Short mmCIF file of C-alpha atoms in Angstrom, two decimals:
data_model
loop_
_atom_site.label_atom_id
_atom_site.label_comp_id
_atom_site.label_asym_id
_atom_site.label_seq_id
_atom_site.Cartn_x
_atom_site.Cartn_y
_atom_site.Cartn_z
CA ALA A 25 155.88 -52.22 19.25
CA GLY A 26 158.37 -54.39 17.32
CA SER A 27 160.63 -53.11 14.56
CA GLY A 28 158.25 -54.40 11.92
CA ALA A 29 155.31 -52.49 13.42
CA VAL A 30 157.49 -49.32 13.65
CA GLN A 31 158.33 -49.62 9.97
CA LEU A 32 154.66 -50.12 9.05
CA ILE A 33 153.71 -47.10 11.12
CA LEU A 34 156.11 -45.04 8.96
CA ALA A 35 155.74 -46.85 5.65
CA GLY A 36 151.93 -47.23 5.81
CA TYR A 37 151.51 -43.44 5.61
CA THR A 38 153.80 -43.31 2.55
CA LEU A 39 152.01 -46.24 0.88
CA THR A 40 148.52 -44.75 0.87
CA TYR A 41 149.96 -41.30 0.05
CA ALA A 42 151.72 -42.57 -3.01
CA CYS A 43 148.82 -44.78 -4.20
CA LEU A 44 146.37 -41.91 -4.06
CA LEU A 45 148.62 -39.14 -5.39
CA ILE A 46 148.04 -39.51 -9.13
CA THR A 47 144.46 -40.70 -8.67
CA ALA A 48 143.65 -37.61 -6.51
CA ALA A 49 144.97 -35.30 -9.23
CA ARG A 50 142.56 -36.90 -11.71
CA LEU A 51 139.70 -36.61 -9.15
CA GLY A 52 140.55 -32.97 -8.65
CA ASP A 53 140.35 -32.35 -12.44
CA ARG A 54 136.93 -34.06 -12.46
CA TYR A 55 135.28 -32.81 -9.26
CA GLY A 56 137.18 -29.62 -8.39
CA TYR A 57 140.39 -28.91 -6.64
CA ARG A 58 138.93 -27.12 -3.62
CA ARG A 59 136.44 -29.92 -3.00
CA LEU A 60 139.21 -32.55 -2.98
CA PHE A 61 141.41 -30.37 -0.87
CA VAL A 62 138.71 -30.05 1.79
CA LEU A 63 137.96 -33.79 1.64
CA GLY A 64 141.60 -34.67 1.98
CA THR A 65 142.04 -32.31 4.93
CA VAL A 66 139.03 -33.87 6.71
CA VAL A 67 140.43 -37.32 6.08
CA PHE A 68 143.86 -36.35 7.37
CA THR A 69 142.35 -34.67 10.47
CA ALA A 70 140.35 -37.83 11.28
CA GLY A 71 143.45 -39.98 10.80
CA SER A 72 145.52 -37.67 13.08
CA ALA A 73 142.87 -37.78 15.85
CA ALA A 74 142.57 -41.53 15.56
CA ALA A 75 146.33 -41.95 15.77
CA ALA A 76 146.54 -39.84 18.92
CA CYS A 77 143.89 -42.14 20.55
CA ALA A 78 145.43 -45.38 19.27
CA PRO A 79 145.31 -48.13 21.98
CA ASP A 80 147.81 -50.40 20.23
CA ALA A 81 150.22 -50.62 17.30
CA ALA A 82 147.65 -52.16 14.90
CA PHE A 83 145.24 -49.33 15.44
CA LEU A 84 148.02 -46.76 14.99
CA ILE A 85 149.06 -48.37 11.70
CA ALA A 86 145.46 -48.16 10.45
CA ALA A 87 145.28 -44.49 11.50
CA ARG A 88 148.53 -43.78 9.69
CA LEU A 89 147.09 -45.29 6.50
CA VAL A 90 144.15 -42.94 6.84
CA GLN A 91 146.52 -40.00 7.35
CA GLY A 92 148.44 -40.88 4.29
CA ALA A 93 145.27 -41.11 2.28
CA GLY A 94 144.30 -37.64 3.38
CA SER A 95 147.72 -36.23 2.40
CA GLY A 96 147.54 -37.97 -0.94
CA LEU A 97 144.21 -36.28 -1.67
CA VAL A 98 145.50 -32.80 -0.66
CA ALA A 99 148.99 -32.57 -2.23
CA PRO A 100 148.04 -32.65 -5.97
CA GLN A 101 145.25 -30.10 -5.42
CA VAL A 102 147.79 -27.55 -4.14
CA LEU A 103 149.94 -27.91 -7.23
CA SER A 104 146.91 -27.92 -9.52
CA ILE A 105 145.53 -24.74 -8.00
CA ILE A 106 148.92 -23.04 -8.52
CA GLN A 107 148.98 -24.27 -12.09
CA VAL A 108 145.51 -23.01 -12.89
CA THR A 109 145.35 -19.74 -10.99
CA VAL A 110 148.86 -18.33 -11.15
CA PRO A 111 149.96 -16.67 -14.45
CA ALA A 112 152.70 -18.52 -16.34
CA ALA A 113 155.24 -15.69 -15.78
CA ARG A 114 154.80 -15.91 -11.98
CA ARG A 115 154.43 -19.71 -11.71
CA PRO A 116 158.13 -20.56 -11.21
CA ARG A 117 158.23 -18.17 -8.24
CA ALA A 118 155.02 -19.68 -6.84
CA LEU A 119 156.39 -23.21 -7.18
CA GLY A 120 159.68 -22.07 -5.55
CA LEU A 121 157.71 -20.63 -2.58
CA PHE A 122 155.84 -23.97 -2.40
CA GLY A 123 159.12 -25.84 -2.33
CA ALA A 124 160.50 -23.55 0.33
CA THR A 125 157.40 -24.10 2.41
CA MET A 126 157.86 -27.83 2.16
CA GLY A 127 161.51 -27.32 3.26
CA VAL A 128 160.39 -25.30 6.28
CA ALA A 129 157.87 -28.00 7.17
CA SER A 130 160.52 -30.73 6.93
CA LEU A 131 162.71 -28.64 9.25
CA ALA A 132 159.96 -27.71 11.70
CA GLY A 133 158.25 -31.13 11.80
CA PRO A 134 160.99 -33.22 13.46
CA LEU A 135 161.97 -30.33 15.77
CA ILE A 136 158.41 -29.77 16.96
CA GLY A 137 157.87 -33.52 17.26
CA GLY A 138 161.06 -33.95 19.31
CA LEU A 139 160.20 -30.97 21.52
CA LEU A 140 156.70 -32.38 22.18
CA VAL A 141 157.94 -35.86 22.99
CA GLY A 142 160.74 -34.43 25.21
CA SER A 143 158.51 -32.02 27.11
CA ASP A 144 155.58 -34.51 27.38
CA PRO A 145 152.75 -31.91 27.64
CA PHE A 146 149.84 -33.10 29.78
CA GLY A 147 151.42 -36.53 29.97
CA LEU A 148 150.37 -37.23 26.39
CA GLY A 149 153.89 -38.38 25.20
CA TRP A 150 154.06 -39.33 21.49
CA ARG A 151 150.32 -38.76 21.12
CA SER A 152 150.90 -34.98 21.21
CA VAL A 153 152.75 -35.33 17.91
CA PHE A 154 149.47 -36.30 16.22
CA LEU A 155 147.21 -34.03 18.25
CA VAL A 156 149.15 -30.89 17.27
CA THR A 157 148.32 -31.47 13.61
CA VAL A 158 144.56 -31.26 14.30
CA PRO A 159 144.27 -27.50 14.92
CA VAL A 160 146.62 -26.83 11.95
CA ALA A 161 144.28 -28.89 9.72
CA LEU A 162 141.29 -26.97 11.06
CA VAL A 163 142.99 -23.67 10.16
CA SER A 164 143.58 -25.10 6.66
CA LEU A 165 139.90 -25.89 6.36
CA ALA A 166 138.94 -22.36 7.32
CA GLY A 167 141.39 -21.00 4.74
CA ALA A 168 139.97 -23.34 2.05
CA THR A 169 136.90 -21.11 1.96
CA VAL A 170 138.82 -18.50 -0.04
CA LEU A 171 140.24 -20.94 -2.54
CA PRO A 172 138.85 -20.53 -6.10
CA ARG A 173 136.45 -23.12 -7.46
CA THR A 174 138.56 -24.53 -10.24
CA ARG A 175 138.85 -27.82 -12.08
CA GLY A 176 140.72 -29.32 -15.00
CA ALA A 177 139.64 -30.58 -18.39
CA ALA A 178 136.30 -32.41 -18.37
CA GLY A 179 135.83 -35.92 -19.56
CA GLN A 180 138.82 -37.56 -17.87
CA ARG A 181 137.95 -40.79 -16.08
CA VAL A 182 139.69 -42.41 -13.14
CA ASP A 183 141.74 -45.47 -14.07
CA GLY A 184 140.15 -47.93 -11.58
CA VAL A 185 142.16 -50.86 -12.87
CA GLY A 186 145.44 -48.93 -12.55
CA VAL A 187 144.60 -47.76 -9.04
CA SER A 188 143.68 -51.30 -7.93
CA LEU A 189 146.85 -52.83 -9.43
CA THR A 190 149.23 -50.28 -7.96
CA THR A 191 147.58 -50.44 -4.51
CA VAL A 192 147.77 -54.25 -4.38
CA GLY A 193 151.22 -54.38 -5.96
CA PHE A 194 152.85 -51.81 -3.63
CA GLY A 195 150.98 -53.16 -0.58
CA ALA A 196 152.34 -56.68 -1.34
CA LEU A 197 155.83 -55.16 -1.67
CA VAL A 198 155.83 -53.07 1.56
CA LEU A 199 154.28 -55.59 3.97
CA PRO A 200 156.87 -58.36 3.67
CA LEU A 201 159.77 -55.91 3.53
CA ALA A 202 158.61 -54.40 6.80
CA LEU A 203 157.78 -57.72 8.62
CA GLY A 204 160.11 -60.24 6.93
CA GLY A 205 163.22 -59.59 9.03
CA GLU A 206 161.30 -59.70 12.35
CA THR A 207 159.35 -62.90 11.42
CA GLY A 208 162.27 -64.78 9.85
CA TRP A 209 161.08 -64.49 6.24
CA PRO A 210 158.34 -67.14 6.25
CA TRP A 211 156.86 -68.48 3.01
CA TRP A 212 154.14 -65.82 2.76
CA THR A 213 156.71 -62.97 2.52
CA TRP A 214 158.31 -64.48 -0.61
CA THR A 215 154.85 -65.22 -2.04
CA ALA A 216 153.82 -61.60 -1.48
CA LEU A 217 157.03 -60.33 -3.07
CA ALA A 218 156.51 -62.53 -6.13
CA GLY A 219 152.88 -61.49 -6.31
CA SER A 220 153.90 -57.81 -6.10
CA ALA A 221 156.26 -58.22 -9.11
CA ALA A 222 153.54 -60.00 -11.07
CA VAL A 223 150.84 -57.39 -10.29
CA LEU A 224 153.13 -54.40 -10.98
CA GLY A 225 154.32 -56.03 -14.16
CA CYS A 226 150.69 -56.48 -15.27
CA PHE A 227 150.11 -52.78 -14.54
CA ALA A 228 153.07 -51.76 -16.74
CA LEU A 229 152.17 -54.10 -19.59
CA THR A 230 148.47 -53.07 -19.73
CA LEU A 231 149.16 -49.33 -19.33
CA PRO A 232 149.16 -48.53 -23.09
CA HIS A 233 145.92 -50.36 -23.66
CA ARG A 234 143.71 -48.50 -21.17
CA PRO A 235 141.63 -45.48 -22.38
CA ASP A 236 142.54 -43.18 -19.48
CA PRO A 237 145.69 -44.64 -17.94
CA LEU A 238 146.90 -43.70 -14.51
CA VAL A 239 150.27 -42.65 -16.05
CA HIS A 240 150.43 -41.80 -19.73
CA PRO A 241 153.10 -43.91 -21.46
CA SER A 242 154.02 -40.93 -23.64
CA LEU A 243 155.53 -39.31 -20.52
CA PHE A 244 158.41 -41.79 -20.62
CA ARG A 245 159.25 -40.89 -24.21
CA ASP A 246 160.53 -37.55 -23.04
CA ARG A 247 164.19 -37.85 -22.05
CA ARG A 248 163.93 -35.04 -19.50
CA ALA A 249 160.91 -36.63 -17.88
CA ARG A 250 162.72 -39.98 -17.63
CA ALA A 251 165.73 -38.31 -16.06
CA GLY A 252 163.52 -36.43 -13.55
CA VAL A 253 161.65 -39.61 -12.58
CA LEU A 254 164.98 -41.47 -12.09
CA LEU A 255 166.39 -38.69 -9.92
CA VAL A 256 163.24 -38.58 -7.77
CA PHE A 257 163.35 -42.39 -7.45
CA VAL A 258 166.97 -42.43 -6.35
CA PHE A 259 166.37 -39.54 -3.91
CA ASN A 260 163.32 -41.01 -2.30
CA THR A 261 164.92 -44.47 -2.18
CA GLY A 262 167.97 -43.22 -0.26
CA VAL A 263 167.07 -40.17 1.85
CA PRO A 264 164.01 -41.33 3.79
CA SER A 265 165.63 -44.77 4.47
CA PHE A 266 168.83 -43.03 5.76
CA THR A 267 166.86 -40.65 7.90
CA TYR A 268 164.77 -43.42 9.46
CA LEU A 269 167.85 -45.64 10.23
CA LEU A 270 169.79 -42.58 11.51
CA PHE A 271 167.03 -41.54 13.94
CA LEU A 272 166.56 -45.16 15.08
CA HIS A 273 170.31 -45.51 15.74
CA LEU A 274 170.63 -42.20 17.54
CA GLN A 275 167.69 -42.91 19.89
CA SER A 276 167.78 -46.67 20.33
CA ALA A 277 171.54 -47.39 20.17
CA LEU A 278 173.10 -44.12 21.36
CA GLY A 279 170.29 -43.01 23.70
CA TYR A 280 169.89 -39.49 22.32
CA PRO A 281 166.75 -37.61 23.34
CA ALA A 282 164.11 -37.18 20.61
CA LEU A 283 164.86 -33.41 20.20
CA THR A 284 168.65 -33.95 19.89
CA ALA A 285 168.10 -36.63 17.22
CA ALA A 286 165.68 -34.34 15.39
CA LEU A 287 168.30 -31.51 15.27
CA THR A 288 170.47 -33.70 13.00
CA SER A 289 167.96 -33.11 10.22
CA ALA A 290 168.11 -29.35 10.51
CA PRO A 291 171.03 -28.69 8.05
CA PHE A 292 169.41 -30.83 5.37
CA ALA A 293 166.06 -29.11 5.73
CA ALA A 294 167.69 -25.64 5.75
CA ALA A 295 169.54 -26.49 2.55
CA ALA A 296 166.22 -27.61 0.99
CA VAL A 297 164.76 -24.22 1.85
CA LEU A 298 167.66 -22.34 0.32
CA GLY A 299 167.72 -24.53 -2.77
CA SER A 300 164.05 -23.91 -3.41
CA ARG A 301 164.39 -20.18 -3.02
CA GLY A 302 167.49 -20.09 -5.19
CA ALA A 303 166.14 -22.21 -8.04
CA PRO A 304 166.17 -20.43 -11.37
CA ALA A 305 162.89 -19.26 -12.75
#
């Protein structure tokens, strides 16, 4: 696969994950958090199995889109269940444990992936990275049977216009950025970027005029919320890009084995775990 396809394999997951994140939270409020958790886990499992069987890069990209959609359905349900079922006094500790779990996952994921690719079990190669998530997802489905049947406030509708605009806008942004350098930036890449700016601008301008907006404009009137969004934006703009380029350089340019390259992320992930556990309540 070329560099553009590799970027889409990584970015495609993030794209569908991000586009479904807020929508899935609203769907959980409407139809129940456990139901959406189960649905998302099933979708993620199907995407993982399809990725493991991918015959070419295009099929793998499509499977990664499905995986991202499944994760996007699951993630907000976890936080919503914590919010609804855990008493307010114990909620900071529960969220800290959730953050620590994410830190452990970010530490274990690259290490397990590097170990699987390096050991090549049953001759599966990189496919084992996707297959190993299937039994984990099945265990999650079994555990979902003990989750409480909870949902949020009734009467909230899904902002279909907002979902459509953000999906098209971010898709038109990611595709040319991933393929532009490899294809020499043809005319369609610039057209897509201009279209992305127009669509996302339309989303922002029409946000205050929709009855149930995807993101409530009042959120940005809070100075602390604005600061938090800015910090998350800066973090997620820099860290994943740096990690991707670092791993690519270590393996492609320096010839490091997958496991050795993965070990470079261990200090960062360990610090994330400690930071989550040490966060003030």
